[in-house]
XYZ file of C-alpha atoms in Angstrom:
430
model
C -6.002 24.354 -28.131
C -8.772 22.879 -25.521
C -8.824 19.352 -24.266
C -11.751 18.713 -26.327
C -9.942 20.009 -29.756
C -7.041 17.820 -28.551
C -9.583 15.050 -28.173
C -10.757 14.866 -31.404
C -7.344 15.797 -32.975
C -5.674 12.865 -31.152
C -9.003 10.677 -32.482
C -8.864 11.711 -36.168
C -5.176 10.678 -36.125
C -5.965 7.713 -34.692
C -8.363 6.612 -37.024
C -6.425 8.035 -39.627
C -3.736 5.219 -38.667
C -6.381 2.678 -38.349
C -4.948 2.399 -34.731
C -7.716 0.387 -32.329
C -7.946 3.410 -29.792
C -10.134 4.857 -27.085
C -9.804 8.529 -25.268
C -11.552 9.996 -22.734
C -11.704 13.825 -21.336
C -10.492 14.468 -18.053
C -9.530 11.744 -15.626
C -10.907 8.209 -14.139
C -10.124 8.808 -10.781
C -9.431 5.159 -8.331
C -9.853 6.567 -4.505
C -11.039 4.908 -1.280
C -12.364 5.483 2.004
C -12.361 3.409 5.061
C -14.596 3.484 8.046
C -13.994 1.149 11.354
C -12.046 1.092 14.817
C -9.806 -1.716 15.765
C -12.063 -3.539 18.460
C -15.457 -2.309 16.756
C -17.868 -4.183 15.173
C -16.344 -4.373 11.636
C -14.345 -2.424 8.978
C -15.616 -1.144 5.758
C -13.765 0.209 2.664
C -15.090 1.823 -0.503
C -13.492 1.546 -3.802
C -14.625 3.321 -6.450
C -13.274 3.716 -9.691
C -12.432 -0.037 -10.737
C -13.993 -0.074 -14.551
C -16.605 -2.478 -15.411
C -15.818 -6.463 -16.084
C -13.103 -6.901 -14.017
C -13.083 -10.779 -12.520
C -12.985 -10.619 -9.294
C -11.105 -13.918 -7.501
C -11.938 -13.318 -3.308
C -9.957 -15.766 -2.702
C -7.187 -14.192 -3.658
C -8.140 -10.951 -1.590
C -8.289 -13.530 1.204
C -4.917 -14.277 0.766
C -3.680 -10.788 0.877
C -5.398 -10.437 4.130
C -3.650 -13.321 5.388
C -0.417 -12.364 4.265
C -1.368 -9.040 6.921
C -1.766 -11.322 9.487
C 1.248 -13.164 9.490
C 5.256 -12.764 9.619
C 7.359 -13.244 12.690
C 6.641 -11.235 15.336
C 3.543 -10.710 15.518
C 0.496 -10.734 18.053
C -1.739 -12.495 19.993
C -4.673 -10.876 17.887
C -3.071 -12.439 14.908
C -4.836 -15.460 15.871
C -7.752 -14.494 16.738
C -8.827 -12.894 13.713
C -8.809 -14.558 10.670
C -9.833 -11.931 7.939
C -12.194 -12.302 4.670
C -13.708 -9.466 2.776
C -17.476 -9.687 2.275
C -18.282 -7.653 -0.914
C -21.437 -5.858 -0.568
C -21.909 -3.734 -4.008
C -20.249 -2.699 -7.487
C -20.170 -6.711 -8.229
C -22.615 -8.845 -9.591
C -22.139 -12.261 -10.766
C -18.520 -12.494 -10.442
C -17.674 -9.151 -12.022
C -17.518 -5.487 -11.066
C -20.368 -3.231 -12.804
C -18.751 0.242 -12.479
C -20.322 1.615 -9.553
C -18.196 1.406 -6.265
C -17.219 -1.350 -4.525
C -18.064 -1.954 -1.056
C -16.397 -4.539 1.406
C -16.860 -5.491 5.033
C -14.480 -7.185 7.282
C -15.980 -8.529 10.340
C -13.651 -7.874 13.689
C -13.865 -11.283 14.886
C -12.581 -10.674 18.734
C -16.178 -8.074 18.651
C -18.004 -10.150 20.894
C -15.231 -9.335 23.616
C -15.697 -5.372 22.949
C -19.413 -5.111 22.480
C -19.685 -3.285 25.946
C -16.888 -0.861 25.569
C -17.142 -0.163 21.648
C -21.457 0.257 21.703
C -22.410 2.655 19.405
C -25.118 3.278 21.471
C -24.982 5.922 24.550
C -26.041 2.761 26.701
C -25.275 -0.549 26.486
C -27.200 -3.393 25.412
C -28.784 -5.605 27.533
C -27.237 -8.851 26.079
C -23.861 -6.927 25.101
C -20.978 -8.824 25.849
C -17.331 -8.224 27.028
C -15.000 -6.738 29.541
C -16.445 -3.198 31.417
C -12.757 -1.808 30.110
C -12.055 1.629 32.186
C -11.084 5.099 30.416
C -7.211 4.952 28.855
C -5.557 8.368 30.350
C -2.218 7.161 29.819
C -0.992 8.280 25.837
C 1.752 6.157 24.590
C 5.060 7.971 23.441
C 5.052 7.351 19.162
C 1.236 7.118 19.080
C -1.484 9.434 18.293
C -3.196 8.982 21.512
C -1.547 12.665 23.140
C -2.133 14.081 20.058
C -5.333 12.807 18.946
C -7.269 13.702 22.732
C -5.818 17.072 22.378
C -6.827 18.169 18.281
C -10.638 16.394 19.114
C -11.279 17.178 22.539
C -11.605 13.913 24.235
C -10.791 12.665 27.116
C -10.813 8.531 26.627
C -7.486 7.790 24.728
C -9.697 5.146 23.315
C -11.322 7.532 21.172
C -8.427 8.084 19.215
C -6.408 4.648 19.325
C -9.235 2.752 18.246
C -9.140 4.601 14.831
C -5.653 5.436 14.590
C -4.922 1.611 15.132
C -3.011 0.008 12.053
C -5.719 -2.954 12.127
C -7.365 0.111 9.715
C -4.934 -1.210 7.015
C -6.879 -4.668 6.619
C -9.256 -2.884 4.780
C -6.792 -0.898 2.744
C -5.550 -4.517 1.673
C -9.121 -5.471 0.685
C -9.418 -2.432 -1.888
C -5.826 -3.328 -2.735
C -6.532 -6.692 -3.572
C -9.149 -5.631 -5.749
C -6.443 -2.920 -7.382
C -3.859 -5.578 -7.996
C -6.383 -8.304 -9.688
C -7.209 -4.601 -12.278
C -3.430 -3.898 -12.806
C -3.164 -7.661 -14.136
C -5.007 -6.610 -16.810
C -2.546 -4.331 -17.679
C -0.040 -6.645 -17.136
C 1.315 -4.966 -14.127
C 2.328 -7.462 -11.149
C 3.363 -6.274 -7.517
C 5.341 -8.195 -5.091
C 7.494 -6.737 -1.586
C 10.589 -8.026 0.245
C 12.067 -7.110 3.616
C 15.958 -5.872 3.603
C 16.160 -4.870 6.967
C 14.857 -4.934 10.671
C 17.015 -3.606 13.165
C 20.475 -3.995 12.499
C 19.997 -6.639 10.499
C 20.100 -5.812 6.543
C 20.916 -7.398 3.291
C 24.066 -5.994 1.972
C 24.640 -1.991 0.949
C 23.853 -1.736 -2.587
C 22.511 -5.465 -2.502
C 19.546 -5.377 -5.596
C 16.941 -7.317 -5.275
C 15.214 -8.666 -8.747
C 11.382 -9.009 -9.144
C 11.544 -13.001 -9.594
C 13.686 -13.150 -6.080
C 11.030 -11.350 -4.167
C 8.215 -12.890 -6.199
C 9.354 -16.255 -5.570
C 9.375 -16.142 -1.745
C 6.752 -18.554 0.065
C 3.867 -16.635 1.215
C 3.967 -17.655 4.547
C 7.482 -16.998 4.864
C 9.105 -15.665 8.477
C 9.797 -12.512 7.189
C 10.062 -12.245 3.530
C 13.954 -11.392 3.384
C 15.486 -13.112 0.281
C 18.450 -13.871 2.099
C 18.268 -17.067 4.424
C 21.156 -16.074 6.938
C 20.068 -12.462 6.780
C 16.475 -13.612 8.200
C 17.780 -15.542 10.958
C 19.989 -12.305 12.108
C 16.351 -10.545 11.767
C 14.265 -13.025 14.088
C 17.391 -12.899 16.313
C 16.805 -9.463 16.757
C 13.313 -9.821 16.994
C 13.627 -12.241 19.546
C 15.820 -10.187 22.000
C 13.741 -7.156 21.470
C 11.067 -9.686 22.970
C 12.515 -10.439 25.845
C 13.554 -7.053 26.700
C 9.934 -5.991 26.237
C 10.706 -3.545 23.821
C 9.992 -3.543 19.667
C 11.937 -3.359 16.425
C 11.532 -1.363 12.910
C 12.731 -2.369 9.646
C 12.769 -1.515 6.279
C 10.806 -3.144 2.848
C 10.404 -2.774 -0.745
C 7.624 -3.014 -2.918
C 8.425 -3.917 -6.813
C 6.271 -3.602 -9.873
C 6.799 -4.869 -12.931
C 5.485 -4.450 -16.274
C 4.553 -0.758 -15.613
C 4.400 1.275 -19.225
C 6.110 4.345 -19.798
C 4.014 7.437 -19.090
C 1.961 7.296 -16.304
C 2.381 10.159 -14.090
C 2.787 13.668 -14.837
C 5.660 16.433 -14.564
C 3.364 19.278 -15.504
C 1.847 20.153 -11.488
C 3.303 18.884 -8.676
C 0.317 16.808 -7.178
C 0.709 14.828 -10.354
C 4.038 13.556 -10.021
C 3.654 9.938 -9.914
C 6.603 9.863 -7.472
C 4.589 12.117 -5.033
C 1.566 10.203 -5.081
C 3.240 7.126 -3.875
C 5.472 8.852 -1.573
C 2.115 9.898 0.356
C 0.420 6.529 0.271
C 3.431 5.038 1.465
C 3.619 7.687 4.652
C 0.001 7.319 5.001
C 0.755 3.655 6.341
C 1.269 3.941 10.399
C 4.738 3.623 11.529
C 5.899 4.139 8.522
C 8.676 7.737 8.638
C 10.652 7.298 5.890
C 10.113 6.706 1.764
C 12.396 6.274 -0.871
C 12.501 5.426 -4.837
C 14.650 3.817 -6.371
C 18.296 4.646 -4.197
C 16.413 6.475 -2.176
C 18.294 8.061 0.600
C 21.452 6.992 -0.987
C 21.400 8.930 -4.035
C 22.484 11.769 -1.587
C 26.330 10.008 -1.398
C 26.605 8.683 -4.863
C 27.987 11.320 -7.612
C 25.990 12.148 -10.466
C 27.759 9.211 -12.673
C 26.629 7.099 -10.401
C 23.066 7.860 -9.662
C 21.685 8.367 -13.314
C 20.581 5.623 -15.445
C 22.489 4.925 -19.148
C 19.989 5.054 -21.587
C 21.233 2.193 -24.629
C 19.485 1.294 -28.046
C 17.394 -1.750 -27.910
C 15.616 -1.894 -31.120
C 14.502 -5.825 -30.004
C 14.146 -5.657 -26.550
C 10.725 -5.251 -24.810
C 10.018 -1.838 -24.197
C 8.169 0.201 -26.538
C 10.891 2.699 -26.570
C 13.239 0.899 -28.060
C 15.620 1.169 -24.950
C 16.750 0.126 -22.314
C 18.569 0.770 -19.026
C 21.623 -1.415 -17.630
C 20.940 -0.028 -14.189
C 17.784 1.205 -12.540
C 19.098 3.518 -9.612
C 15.762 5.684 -10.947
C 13.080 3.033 -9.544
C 11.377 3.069 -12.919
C 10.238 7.217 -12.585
C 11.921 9.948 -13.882
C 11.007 13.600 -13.157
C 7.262 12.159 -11.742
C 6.619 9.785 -14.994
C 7.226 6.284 -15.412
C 9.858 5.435 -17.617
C 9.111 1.618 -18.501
C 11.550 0.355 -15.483
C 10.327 -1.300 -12.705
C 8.935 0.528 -10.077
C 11.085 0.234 -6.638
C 9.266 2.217 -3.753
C 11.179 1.339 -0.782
C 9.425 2.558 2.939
C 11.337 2.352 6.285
C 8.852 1.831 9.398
C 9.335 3.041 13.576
C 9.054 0.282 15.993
C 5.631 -0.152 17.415
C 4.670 2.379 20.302
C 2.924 0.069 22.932
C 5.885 -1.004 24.665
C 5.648 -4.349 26.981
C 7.929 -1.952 29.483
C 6.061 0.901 28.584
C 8.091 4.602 28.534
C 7.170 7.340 30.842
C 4.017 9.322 29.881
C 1.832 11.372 32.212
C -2.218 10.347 33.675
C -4.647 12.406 31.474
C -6.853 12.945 34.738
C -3.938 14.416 37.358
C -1.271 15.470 35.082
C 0.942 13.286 37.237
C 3.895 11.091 35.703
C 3.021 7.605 34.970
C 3.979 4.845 32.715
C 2.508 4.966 29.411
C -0.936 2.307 28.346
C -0.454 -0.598 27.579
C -2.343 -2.291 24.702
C -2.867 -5.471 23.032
C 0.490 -5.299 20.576
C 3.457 -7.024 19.018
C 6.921 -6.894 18.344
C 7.736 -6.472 15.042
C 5.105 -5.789 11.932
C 7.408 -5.068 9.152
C 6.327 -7.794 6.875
C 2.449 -7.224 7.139
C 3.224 -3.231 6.589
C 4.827 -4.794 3.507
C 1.825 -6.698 2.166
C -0.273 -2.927 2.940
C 2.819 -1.588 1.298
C 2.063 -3.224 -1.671
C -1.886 -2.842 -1.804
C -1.027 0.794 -1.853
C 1.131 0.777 -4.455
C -1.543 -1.112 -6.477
C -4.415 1.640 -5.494
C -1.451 4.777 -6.729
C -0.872 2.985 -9.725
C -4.201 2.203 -10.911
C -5.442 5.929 -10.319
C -2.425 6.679 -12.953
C -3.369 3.698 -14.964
C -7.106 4.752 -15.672
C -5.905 8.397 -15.499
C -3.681 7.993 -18.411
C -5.863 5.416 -20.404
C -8.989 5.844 -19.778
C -11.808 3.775 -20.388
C -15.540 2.843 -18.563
C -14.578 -0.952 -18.852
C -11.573 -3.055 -18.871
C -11.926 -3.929 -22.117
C -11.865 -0.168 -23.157
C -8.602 0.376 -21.341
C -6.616 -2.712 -22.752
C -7.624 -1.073 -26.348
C -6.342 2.344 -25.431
C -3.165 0.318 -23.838
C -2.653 -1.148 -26.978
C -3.173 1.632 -28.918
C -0.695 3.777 -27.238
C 2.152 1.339 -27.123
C 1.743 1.250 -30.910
C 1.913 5.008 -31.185
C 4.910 4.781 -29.416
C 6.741 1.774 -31.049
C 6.194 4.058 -34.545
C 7.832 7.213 -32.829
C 10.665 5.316 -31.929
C 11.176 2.857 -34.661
C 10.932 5.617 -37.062
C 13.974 7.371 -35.598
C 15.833 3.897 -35.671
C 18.299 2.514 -39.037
């Protein structure tokens, strides 16, 4: 049968049922692009996708790119910049239109790096800033070796300006914007920290959506447990002084997410894989895992997989529930009306205030490693991208599986679907 015979058979039925209900063929695609280097004169992000009517509250993508800035450990840059989003397009009068959104974020600290970042082959008469010499010195755990060699360069800046995580403010931006459309949908997001160094909540410690949502914004490090954190800035603090850096570990939590989105039919659809690669796409980050993650590998079977229980009153449009969620709300690629748990472990940062051993670009002779402008430990900002990029992943499936040129349109096709399934189920049921 084709999609369109499908269509119309799924339509018929609908109206058949008098079921409130909209389809559409093929898929509503949410993607971005970003454009910008660290010291230049701004970034820029493009979101496209986000149906029409959708509020849009900037303040509230200002707060997610504060929440970037901060957490304990961080740099001197941190205070320097203090980001906002300036929407240029795809909203007018408060509310997107459809087309694609486009948002600027001015680097503040530009007027120190007009000279060096011109876009121009010479410099401007009146442009401003340091005269900063060639970087020939790549930095173990960076891109810079890599990066000179795959485009032919020989400036180090070439590569570290772009390959810099300050890229990810503008990843928060579009998922700001994503989180405000999964509301909608009733969808919320929210992260917490469990480890940074050696310092870790509990094995097998779970960690509920109203514990992480509840933690201050501006809090150290976003660990829900009190003694916990102070082992973590502990550890911060004597990587510090040794002039070295520290990793760590978060999680990123939504709630709310229905049943179905994802896909088990090709593997580029499985919901698991998509967030997987957002996740690694974040810099630093090596390491992903849902649900257990890693330790599903230890655990037998009895242990790992999730009871399934009748729960004819309970929430889910199923009808069931789960006493455990080892899972992290997806099963074989699909959601399964749990919440979603993607958990991401991240390196320590590679500009080191002792830097390693590296080699000069121009002789080929040993020498230490670059240093640049960096910090200690950014485990709780890679959270807060964490969790914008969870919120872009999920509303690709979202408007994938639903549809709709408007929000409006989707909420009717959400409704209409969790009705279709509450019948399947409650039919089965007494």
């Amino acid at each position: 049968m084709s999609r369109r015979a499908v269509f119309l058979s799924k339509l018929l039925d609908a109206r058949a049922r008098g079921a409130e209900t909209s389809y559409t063929i093929g898929a509503f695609m949410v993607r971005f692009l970003t454009a910008g280097e660290s010291h230049g004169r701004a970034l820029v992000v493009i979101l496209e996708g986000i149906p029409a009517g959708l509020s849009i509250d900037i303040d509230a993508i200002t707060a997610d790119l504060r929440r970037r800035q901060g957490g304990y450990g961080r740099g001197r840059r941190m205070a320097i910049e203090s980001d906002r989003a300036d929407i240029l397009s795809g909203v007018r009068a408060g509310e997107t239109i459809g087309g694609p959104i486009a948002m600027s974020i001015e680097n503040r600290d530009w007027v120190n790096w007009q000279h060096t970042m011109r876009t121009t082959s010479e410099p401007p008469a009146d442009a401003g800033g340091a005269r900063r010499a060639p970087v020939t010195r790549p930095r173990p755990g960076h891109a810079d070796l890599a990066g000179v060699a795959k485009y032919g360069r020989a400036d180090v800046r070439d590569i570290l300006e772009r390959a810099s995580a300050r890229e990810t403010a503008a990843r928060v931006a579009a998922g700001a914007v994503a989180r405000q459309f999964l509301g909608q949908a009733g969808i919320r997001i929210t992260s917490h920290v469990f480890a940074i160094g050696q310092a870790h909540l509990p094995e097998g410690s779970t960690v509920t959506f109203e514990a992480a949502d509840a933690l201050a914004s501006d809090a150290p490090l976003r660990c829900v447990d009190a003694d916990v954190e102070r082992r973590m800035i502990d550890e911060i603090d004597r990587a510090r002084d040794a002039g070295d850096t520290k990793g760590g570990a978060f999680e990123v939590i939504a709630t709310g997410v229905p049943v179905g989105l994802g896909s088990y039919v090709q593997w580029d659809r499985k919901l698991d894989g998509r967030l997987a690669h957002a996740m690694m796409s974040i810099p630093a980050i090596k390491a992903v895992g849902i649900g257990l993650g890693p330790e599903v590998a230890a655990r037998p079977g009895s242990r790992v997989h999730d009871e399934i229980v009748p729960d004819p009153t309970g929430p889910r449009a199923t009808g069931v529930s789960r006493p455990s969620n080892n899972a992290g709300g997806l099963e074989g690629g699909v959601t399964n009306g749990e919440d979603l748990r993607v958990s991401a472990w991240m390196k320590p940062i590679s500009t080191l205030m002792k830097p390693l051993r590296s080699v000069d670009l121009t002789t080929m002779a040993e020498a230490s490693a670059a240093i640049e402008r960096s910090e200690v430990c950014a485990v709780p900002a890679a959270a807060g991208v964490g969790e914008a990029m969870v919120a872009l992943v999920l509303s690709d499936a979202l408007t994938e599986k639903f549809g709709g040129d408007s929000v409006a349109e989707l909420q009717r096709a959400m409704r209409a679907w969790t009705t279709t399934i509450r019948e399947q189920f409650a039919s089965k049921q007494g």
